[in-house]
Each structure stands twice: as C-alpha cells, then as structure tokens.
Coordinates of C-alpha atoms in Angstrom, one line a residue:
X251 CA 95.4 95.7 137.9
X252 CA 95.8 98.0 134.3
X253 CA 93.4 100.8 133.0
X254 CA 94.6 102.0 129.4
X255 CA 92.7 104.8 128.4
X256 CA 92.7 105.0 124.4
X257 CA 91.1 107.6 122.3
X258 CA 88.5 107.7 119.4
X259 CA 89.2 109.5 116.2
X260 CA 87.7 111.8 113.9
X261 CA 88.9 111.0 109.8
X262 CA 88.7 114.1 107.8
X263 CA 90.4 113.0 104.6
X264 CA 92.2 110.3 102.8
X265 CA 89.7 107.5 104.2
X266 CA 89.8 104.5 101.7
X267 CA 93.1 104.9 101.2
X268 CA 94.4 103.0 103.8
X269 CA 92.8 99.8 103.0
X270 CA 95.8 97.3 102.0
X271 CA 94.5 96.4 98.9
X272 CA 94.4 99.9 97.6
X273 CA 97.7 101.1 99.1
X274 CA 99.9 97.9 98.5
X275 CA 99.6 99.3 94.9
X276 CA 98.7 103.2 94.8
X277 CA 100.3 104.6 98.4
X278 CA 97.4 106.1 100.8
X279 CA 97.5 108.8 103.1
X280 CA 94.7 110.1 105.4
X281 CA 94.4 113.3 107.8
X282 CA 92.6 112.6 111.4
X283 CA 92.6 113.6 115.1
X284 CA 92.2 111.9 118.2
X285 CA 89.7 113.6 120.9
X286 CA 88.7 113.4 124.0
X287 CA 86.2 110.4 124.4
X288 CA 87.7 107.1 125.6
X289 CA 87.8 103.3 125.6
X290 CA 88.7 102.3 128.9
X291 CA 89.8 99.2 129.2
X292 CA 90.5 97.1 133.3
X293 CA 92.2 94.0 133.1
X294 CA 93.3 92.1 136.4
X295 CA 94.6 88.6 136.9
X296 CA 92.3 86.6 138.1
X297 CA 92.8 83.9 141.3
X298 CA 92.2 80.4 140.7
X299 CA 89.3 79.6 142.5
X300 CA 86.7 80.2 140.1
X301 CA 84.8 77.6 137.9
X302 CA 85.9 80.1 135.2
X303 CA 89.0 81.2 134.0
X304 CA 88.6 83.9 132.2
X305 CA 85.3 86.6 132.6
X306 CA 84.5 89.5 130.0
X307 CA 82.5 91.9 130.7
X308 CA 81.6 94.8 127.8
X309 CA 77.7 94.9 127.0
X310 CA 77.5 91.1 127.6
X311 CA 79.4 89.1 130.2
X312 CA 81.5 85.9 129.6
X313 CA 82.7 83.7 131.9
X314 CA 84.6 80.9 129.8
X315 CA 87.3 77.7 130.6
X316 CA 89.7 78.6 128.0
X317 CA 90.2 81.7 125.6
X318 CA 88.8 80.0 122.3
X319 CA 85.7 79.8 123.8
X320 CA 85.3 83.4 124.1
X321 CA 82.9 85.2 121.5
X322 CA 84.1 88.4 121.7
X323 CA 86.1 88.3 118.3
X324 CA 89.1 90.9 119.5
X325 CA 89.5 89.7 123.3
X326 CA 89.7 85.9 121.8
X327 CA 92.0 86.9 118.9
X328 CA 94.4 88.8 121.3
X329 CA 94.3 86.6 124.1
X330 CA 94.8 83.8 121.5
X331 CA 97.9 85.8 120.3
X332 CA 99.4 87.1 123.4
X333 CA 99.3 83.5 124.5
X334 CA 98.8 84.7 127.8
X335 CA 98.7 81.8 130.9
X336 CA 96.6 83.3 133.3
X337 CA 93.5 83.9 134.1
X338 CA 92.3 87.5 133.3
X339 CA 89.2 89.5 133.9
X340 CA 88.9 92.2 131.3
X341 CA 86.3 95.4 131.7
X342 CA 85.5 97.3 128.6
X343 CA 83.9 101.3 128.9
X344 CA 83.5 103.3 126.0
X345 CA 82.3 107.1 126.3
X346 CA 80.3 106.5 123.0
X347 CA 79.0 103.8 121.3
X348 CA 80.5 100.8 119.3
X349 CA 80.1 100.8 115.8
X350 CA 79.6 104.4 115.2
X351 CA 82.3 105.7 112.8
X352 CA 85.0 107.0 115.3
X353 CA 87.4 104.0 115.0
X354 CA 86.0 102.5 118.9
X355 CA 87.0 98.7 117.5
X356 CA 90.6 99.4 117.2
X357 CA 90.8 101.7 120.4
X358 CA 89.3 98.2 122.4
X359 CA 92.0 96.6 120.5
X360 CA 94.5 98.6 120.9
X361 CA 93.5 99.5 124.0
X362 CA 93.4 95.7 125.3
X363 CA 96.9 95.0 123.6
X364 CA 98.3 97.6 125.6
X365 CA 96.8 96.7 129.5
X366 CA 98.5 93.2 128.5
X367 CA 101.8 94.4 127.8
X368 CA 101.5 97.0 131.4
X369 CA 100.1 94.2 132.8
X370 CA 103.3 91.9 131.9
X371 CA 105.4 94.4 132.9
X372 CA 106.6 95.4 129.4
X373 CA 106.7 98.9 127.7
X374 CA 105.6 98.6 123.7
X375 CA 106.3 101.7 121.8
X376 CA 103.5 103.4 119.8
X377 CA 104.6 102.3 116.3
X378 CA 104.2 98.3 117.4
X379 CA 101.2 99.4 119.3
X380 CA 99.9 100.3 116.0
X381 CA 101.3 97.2 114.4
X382 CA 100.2 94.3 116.1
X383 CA 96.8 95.9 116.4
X384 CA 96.7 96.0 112.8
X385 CA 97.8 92.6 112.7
X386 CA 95.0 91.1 115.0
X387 CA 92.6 92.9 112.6
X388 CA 93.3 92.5 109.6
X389 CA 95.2 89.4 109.7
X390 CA 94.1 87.1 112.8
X391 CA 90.8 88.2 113.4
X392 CA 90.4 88.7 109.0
X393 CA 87.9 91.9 109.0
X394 CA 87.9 94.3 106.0
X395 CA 89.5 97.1 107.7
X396 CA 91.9 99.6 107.1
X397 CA 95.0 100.7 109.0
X398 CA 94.1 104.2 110.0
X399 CA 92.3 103.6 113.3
X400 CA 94.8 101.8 115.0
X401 CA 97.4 104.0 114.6
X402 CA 95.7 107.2 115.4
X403 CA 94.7 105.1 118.7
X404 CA 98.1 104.2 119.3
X405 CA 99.4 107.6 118.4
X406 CA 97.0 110.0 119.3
X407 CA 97.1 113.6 118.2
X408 CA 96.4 115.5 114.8
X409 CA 98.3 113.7 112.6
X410 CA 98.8 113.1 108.1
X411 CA 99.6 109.2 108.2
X412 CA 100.9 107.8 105.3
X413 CA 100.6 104.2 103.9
X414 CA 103.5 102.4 102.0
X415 CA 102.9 99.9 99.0
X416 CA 105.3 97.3 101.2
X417 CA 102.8 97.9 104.2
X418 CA 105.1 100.1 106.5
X419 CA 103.8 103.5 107.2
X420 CA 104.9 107.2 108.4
X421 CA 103.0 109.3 111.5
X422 CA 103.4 113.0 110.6
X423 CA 101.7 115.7 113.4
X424 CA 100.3 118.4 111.6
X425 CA 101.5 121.4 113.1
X426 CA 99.1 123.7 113.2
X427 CA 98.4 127.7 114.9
X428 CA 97.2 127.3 118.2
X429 CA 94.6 130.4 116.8
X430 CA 93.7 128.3 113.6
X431 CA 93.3 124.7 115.6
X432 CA 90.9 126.8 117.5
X433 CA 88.7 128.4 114.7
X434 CA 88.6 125.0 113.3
X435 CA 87.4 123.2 116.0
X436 CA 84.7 125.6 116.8
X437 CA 83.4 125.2 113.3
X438 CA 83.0 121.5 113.8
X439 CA 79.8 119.6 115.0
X440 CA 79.1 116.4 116.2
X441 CA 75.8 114.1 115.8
X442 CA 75.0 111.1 116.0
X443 CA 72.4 109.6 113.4
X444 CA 70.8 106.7 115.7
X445 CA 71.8 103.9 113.1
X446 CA 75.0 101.4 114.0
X447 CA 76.2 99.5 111.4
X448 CA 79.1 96.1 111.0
X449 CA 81.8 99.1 109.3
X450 CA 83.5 95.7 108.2
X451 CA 80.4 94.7 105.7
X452 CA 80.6 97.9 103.8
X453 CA 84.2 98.6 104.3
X454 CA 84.5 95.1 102.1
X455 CA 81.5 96.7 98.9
X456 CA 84.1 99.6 99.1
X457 CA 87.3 97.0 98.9
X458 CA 85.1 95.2 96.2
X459 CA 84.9 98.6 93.9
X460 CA 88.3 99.9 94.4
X461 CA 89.7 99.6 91.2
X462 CA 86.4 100.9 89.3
X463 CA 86.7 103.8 91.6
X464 CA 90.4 104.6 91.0
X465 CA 89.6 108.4 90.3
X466 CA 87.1 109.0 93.6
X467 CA 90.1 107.5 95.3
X468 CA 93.2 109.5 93.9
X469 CA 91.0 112.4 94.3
X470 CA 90.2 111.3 98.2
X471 CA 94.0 111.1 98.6
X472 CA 94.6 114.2 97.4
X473 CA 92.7 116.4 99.7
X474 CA 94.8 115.5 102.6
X475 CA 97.6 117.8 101.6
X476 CA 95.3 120.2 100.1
X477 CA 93.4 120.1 104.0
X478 CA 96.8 120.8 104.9
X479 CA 97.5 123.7 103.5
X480 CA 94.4 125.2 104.1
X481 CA 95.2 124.7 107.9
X482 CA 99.0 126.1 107.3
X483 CA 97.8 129.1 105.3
X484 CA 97.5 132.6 107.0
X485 CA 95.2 133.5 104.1
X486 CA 92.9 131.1 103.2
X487 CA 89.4 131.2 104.8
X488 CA 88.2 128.3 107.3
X489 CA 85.6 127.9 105.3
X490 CA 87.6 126.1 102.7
X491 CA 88.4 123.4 105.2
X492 CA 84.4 122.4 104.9
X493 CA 83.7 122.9 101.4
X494 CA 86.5 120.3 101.0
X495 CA 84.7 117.8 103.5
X496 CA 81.7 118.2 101.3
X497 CA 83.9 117.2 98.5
X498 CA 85.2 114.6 99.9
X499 CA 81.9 113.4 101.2
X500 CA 80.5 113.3 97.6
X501 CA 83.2 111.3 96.3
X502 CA 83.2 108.8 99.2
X503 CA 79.6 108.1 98.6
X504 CA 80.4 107.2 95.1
X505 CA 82.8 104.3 96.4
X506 CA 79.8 102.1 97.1
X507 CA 76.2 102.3 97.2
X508 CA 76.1 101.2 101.2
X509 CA 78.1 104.1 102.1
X510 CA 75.1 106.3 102.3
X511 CA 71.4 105.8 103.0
X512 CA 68.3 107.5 101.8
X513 CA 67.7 108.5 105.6
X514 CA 71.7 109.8 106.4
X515 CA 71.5 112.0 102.8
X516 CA 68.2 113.3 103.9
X517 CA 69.9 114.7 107.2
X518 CA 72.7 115.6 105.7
X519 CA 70.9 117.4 103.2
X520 CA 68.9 119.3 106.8
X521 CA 71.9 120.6 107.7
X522 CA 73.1 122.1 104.7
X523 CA 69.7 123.7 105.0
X524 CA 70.1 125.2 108.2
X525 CA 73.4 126.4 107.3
X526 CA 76.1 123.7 107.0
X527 CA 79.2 124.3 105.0
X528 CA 79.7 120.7 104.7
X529 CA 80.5 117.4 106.6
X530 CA 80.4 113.9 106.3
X531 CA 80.0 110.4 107.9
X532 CA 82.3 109.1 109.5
X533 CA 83.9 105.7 109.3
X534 CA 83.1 103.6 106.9
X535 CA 79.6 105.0 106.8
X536 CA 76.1 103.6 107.0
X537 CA 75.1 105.2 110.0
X538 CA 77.2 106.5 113.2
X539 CA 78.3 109.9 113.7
X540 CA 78.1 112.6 111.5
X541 CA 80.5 115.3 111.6
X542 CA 79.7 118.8 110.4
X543 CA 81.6 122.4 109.7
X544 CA 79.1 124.8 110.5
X545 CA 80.5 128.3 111.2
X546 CA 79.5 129.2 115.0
X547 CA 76.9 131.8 114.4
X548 CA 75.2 129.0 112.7
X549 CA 75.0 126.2 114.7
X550 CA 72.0 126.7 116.7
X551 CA 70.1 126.6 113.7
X552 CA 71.2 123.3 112.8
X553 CA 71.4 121.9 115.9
X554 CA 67.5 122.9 116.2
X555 CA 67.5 121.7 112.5
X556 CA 68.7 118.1 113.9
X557 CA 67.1 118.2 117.1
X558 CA 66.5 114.5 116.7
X559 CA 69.9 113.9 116.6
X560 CA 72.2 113.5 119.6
X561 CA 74.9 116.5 119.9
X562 CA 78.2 115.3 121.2
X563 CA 80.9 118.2 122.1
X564 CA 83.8 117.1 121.8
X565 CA 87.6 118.6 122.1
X566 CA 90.9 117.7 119.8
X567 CA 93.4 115.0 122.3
X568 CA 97.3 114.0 121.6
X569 CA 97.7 111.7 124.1
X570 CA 97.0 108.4 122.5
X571 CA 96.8 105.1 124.3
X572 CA 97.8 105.4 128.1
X573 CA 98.2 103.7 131.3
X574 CA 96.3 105.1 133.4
X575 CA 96.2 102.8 136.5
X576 CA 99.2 100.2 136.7
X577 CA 99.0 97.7 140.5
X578 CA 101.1 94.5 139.3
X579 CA 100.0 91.5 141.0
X580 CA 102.0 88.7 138.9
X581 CA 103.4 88.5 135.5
X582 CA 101.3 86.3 132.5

C-alpha cells in the first residue's frame, strides 16, 4: 500500500501565462505557493478474487473489469498510460473541495502518478513528476489547462516558475525574510464563494481571447517580478503586494467575460468595503476560493462582512508531493 500526500496552491501572479498557446510564442512566468491542505491519495494492489478489477473510490465509487471503463477522466487516463497490470484500488481525500481554484485536479494527478511510481518501486524526480502530469492533462486527457499547477504540486514551496516557448520550464524558490513571509501571510485571507465551476470551460474563452488580450497578458506577466521585489525589498510597504493583486485581478477579468460573475464582483466589491486592500479568484475563476490581503487589524470586519462565506486558514508548505505511507506488496 502507498499514501502520497500532495499539496494545493495559491496563484498570485502570472496566471494565463502558462497556457501553451500563449507561452509557445510570448514566454510565461507565474508566482505561487503551495500550503498546507492536501490531496491524499491510497492505492493498494488488489487480489484476484473480486468480480472487479479495479475499484475507485473519490465522491463516487467504481468498481470496473478493465481501466477504459473507468469514468473518472485522470485515474483512466493514467492508468491507461502507466499501463499498469494489476489490479489496483485507488482512495482519493481532499482537505477542500474539487474545482475550487487551488489547482486540486493536478494534485489528484500528480498525486496518483506518484503512489504508482512508490507503488512500483521506482523513485521519479520532481521535474518528471511535473512533466508527465502535464502530459496526462493537457495531452492524453486534452483539457484546456495550463502548466502551473502541476508543477507547484510536484514542487511545492514558494516558487517564480517560468515557461519556455519550446515547452521546457525553470522552478525558481523565491527566497524571501522569514519576518516578511510572515507579514505577508498574516495579510492574506481565504474564502470560499459557494460556486464550483469546470476551470477547463473557461480556462479554453480565456485560450480563445489570447491574442486580442496580448496587453492584459504582458502586463499579468509582468507583475511577477515586480511581486518579487516588493517581497525582497526592506522598504517597500506590504501593502503594495495587495494593491498589485487588485491589479492583476482587474486585468484577469478582462481576459474573458466568464472569468467573473455579477455575484463574485459583488463580494469582491464587500470586501473592499470592509477594508480589503485587494485580492482575487483563484484559478481560472468563476467561482471557488477567493483570496484576499486585508491588513490584520482589518480582518474581522471583513470576515463579518463575508460571513456567508466559508473562512479557511491556511499556512504557506514546501514539501510538495510525498510518500507518506510506502508497504510493497508486489510490483505492477
């Protein structure tokens, strides 16, 4: 038996910029941390004397003869890749929700990819990790996606990734203060709106608009390295941090008009209210969780504001996908 333990994300900036069609020609780079809420996936080899050969069990349960007749896009496109012989039972717990904006698709992916390699025996580094999850996405399984998520998954950590026009890409950690990852974390908030959306419907309007929306993007792309600097620099107020994500908020609602809803800018717009620097949604938007800079003093206002809303706390995490739990009982 295998446990992998894989983290969600939080994008700040550069999101849309990592969509292949956009960086094949222009670059991308993004800015994002991993933190501490989890996809768990347990896989186990199962013993031939079931009627089944393979059971799934995530918020539905599958019991099925042969891996293409599994429904669950990402365990039938990996098990379909891996090619794997036996018979497998595969457990899925998240510590939030699917489809919510924190990159919990690829962390089941890359998640699943890795308990199969543990479970095999075999070590896979973080860069391939990152790879063939990106390549059961985007190439087997065919979703509009982009190529963030599964390497801050794989990864982990606070990291400015950048994207190559001939597809390869480069994981930089941001080093940052101990004193300023601090203030920077306390100024952050995390809701969730209620609405879950299919990030690969409006990730593909966004893909759709890209080159009519060259300037929003360039400008996106840019704020990484001015985030990074604002972290780096012993002078520059916090503040500036969040009055960027508002920036960058306003032009990633101008990639595509399903990015935002009449419902997520009216909260949005509640928090600034109460006191809100700035924020954004996260993902490819539509719904999911919204993140927030609100300085401390603050935040019971807008959390009172937003008392509809669900309140996650959450902490930064650079651990990236594990093994948690590794019992071989047989190789694929």
């Amino acid at each position: 038996m295998v446990i992998t333990r894989t983290p969600f994300r939080i994008s700040f900036f550069g999101g849309g910029t990592d969509y292949p069609a956009w960086f094949s020609e222009h670059e991308g780079k993004v800015l994002s941390t991993t933190i501490d809420k989890y996809c768990y996936i347990t896989c186990r080899h199962l013993p031939p004397f079931f009627e089944y050969k393979h059971r799934i069990v995530y918020s539905a349960i599958e019991n099925v003869r042969h891996w293409d007749e599994i429904k669950h896009p990402a365990v039938r496109a990996v098990l379909g890749w891996t090619n794997c012989s036996k018979g497998l039972e595969i457990h899925h717990d998240g510590d939030l929700p699917a489809r919510s904006g924190l990159g919990s698709s690829s962390s089941f992916t890359v998640g699943l990819l890795h308990a199969l390699a543990a479970l095999k025996g075999r070590y896979v580094s973080k860069k391939q990790l990152a790879s063939n999850a990106i390549h059961i996405e985007q190439d087997v399984i065919g979703e509009n996606v982009g190529s963030q998520d599964q390497i801050a998954a794989a990864y982990g950590g606070f990291n400015r990734i950048e994207f190559n026009r001939n597809g390869s890409f480069e994981v930089s950690p941001v080093i940052v203060r101990p004193q300023r990852t601090r203030e920077l974390q306390s100024h952050l908030m995390l809701c969730f709106t209620g609405f879950s959306r299919i990030a690969s419907d409006i990730a593909r309007s966004q893909i759709d608009n890209l080159h009519q929306r060259e300037q929003e993007l360039h400008r996106i792309g840019a704020m990484v390295d001015e985030a990074v600097q604002i972290l780096h620099s012993k002078t520059r107020r916090i503040e500036e941090f969040g009055e960027l994500l508002h920036q960058s908020w306003m032009n990633k609602k101008a990639l595509s008009d399903r990015v935002s809803t009449p419902e997520i800018d009216q909260i949005y717009q509640t928090a600034l209210d109460a006191g809100a620097t700035g924020g954004k949604i996260l993902g490819a938007g539509g719904g999911g969780f919204l993140l927030l800079f609100v300085r401390p003093a603050l935040q019971p206002r807008v959390r009172e504001a937003l008392s509809q809303l669900i309140h996650v706390p959450f902490g930064f995490d650079d651990s990236g996908s594990r093994v948690v739990l590794y019992q071989p009982n047989g190789l694929c």
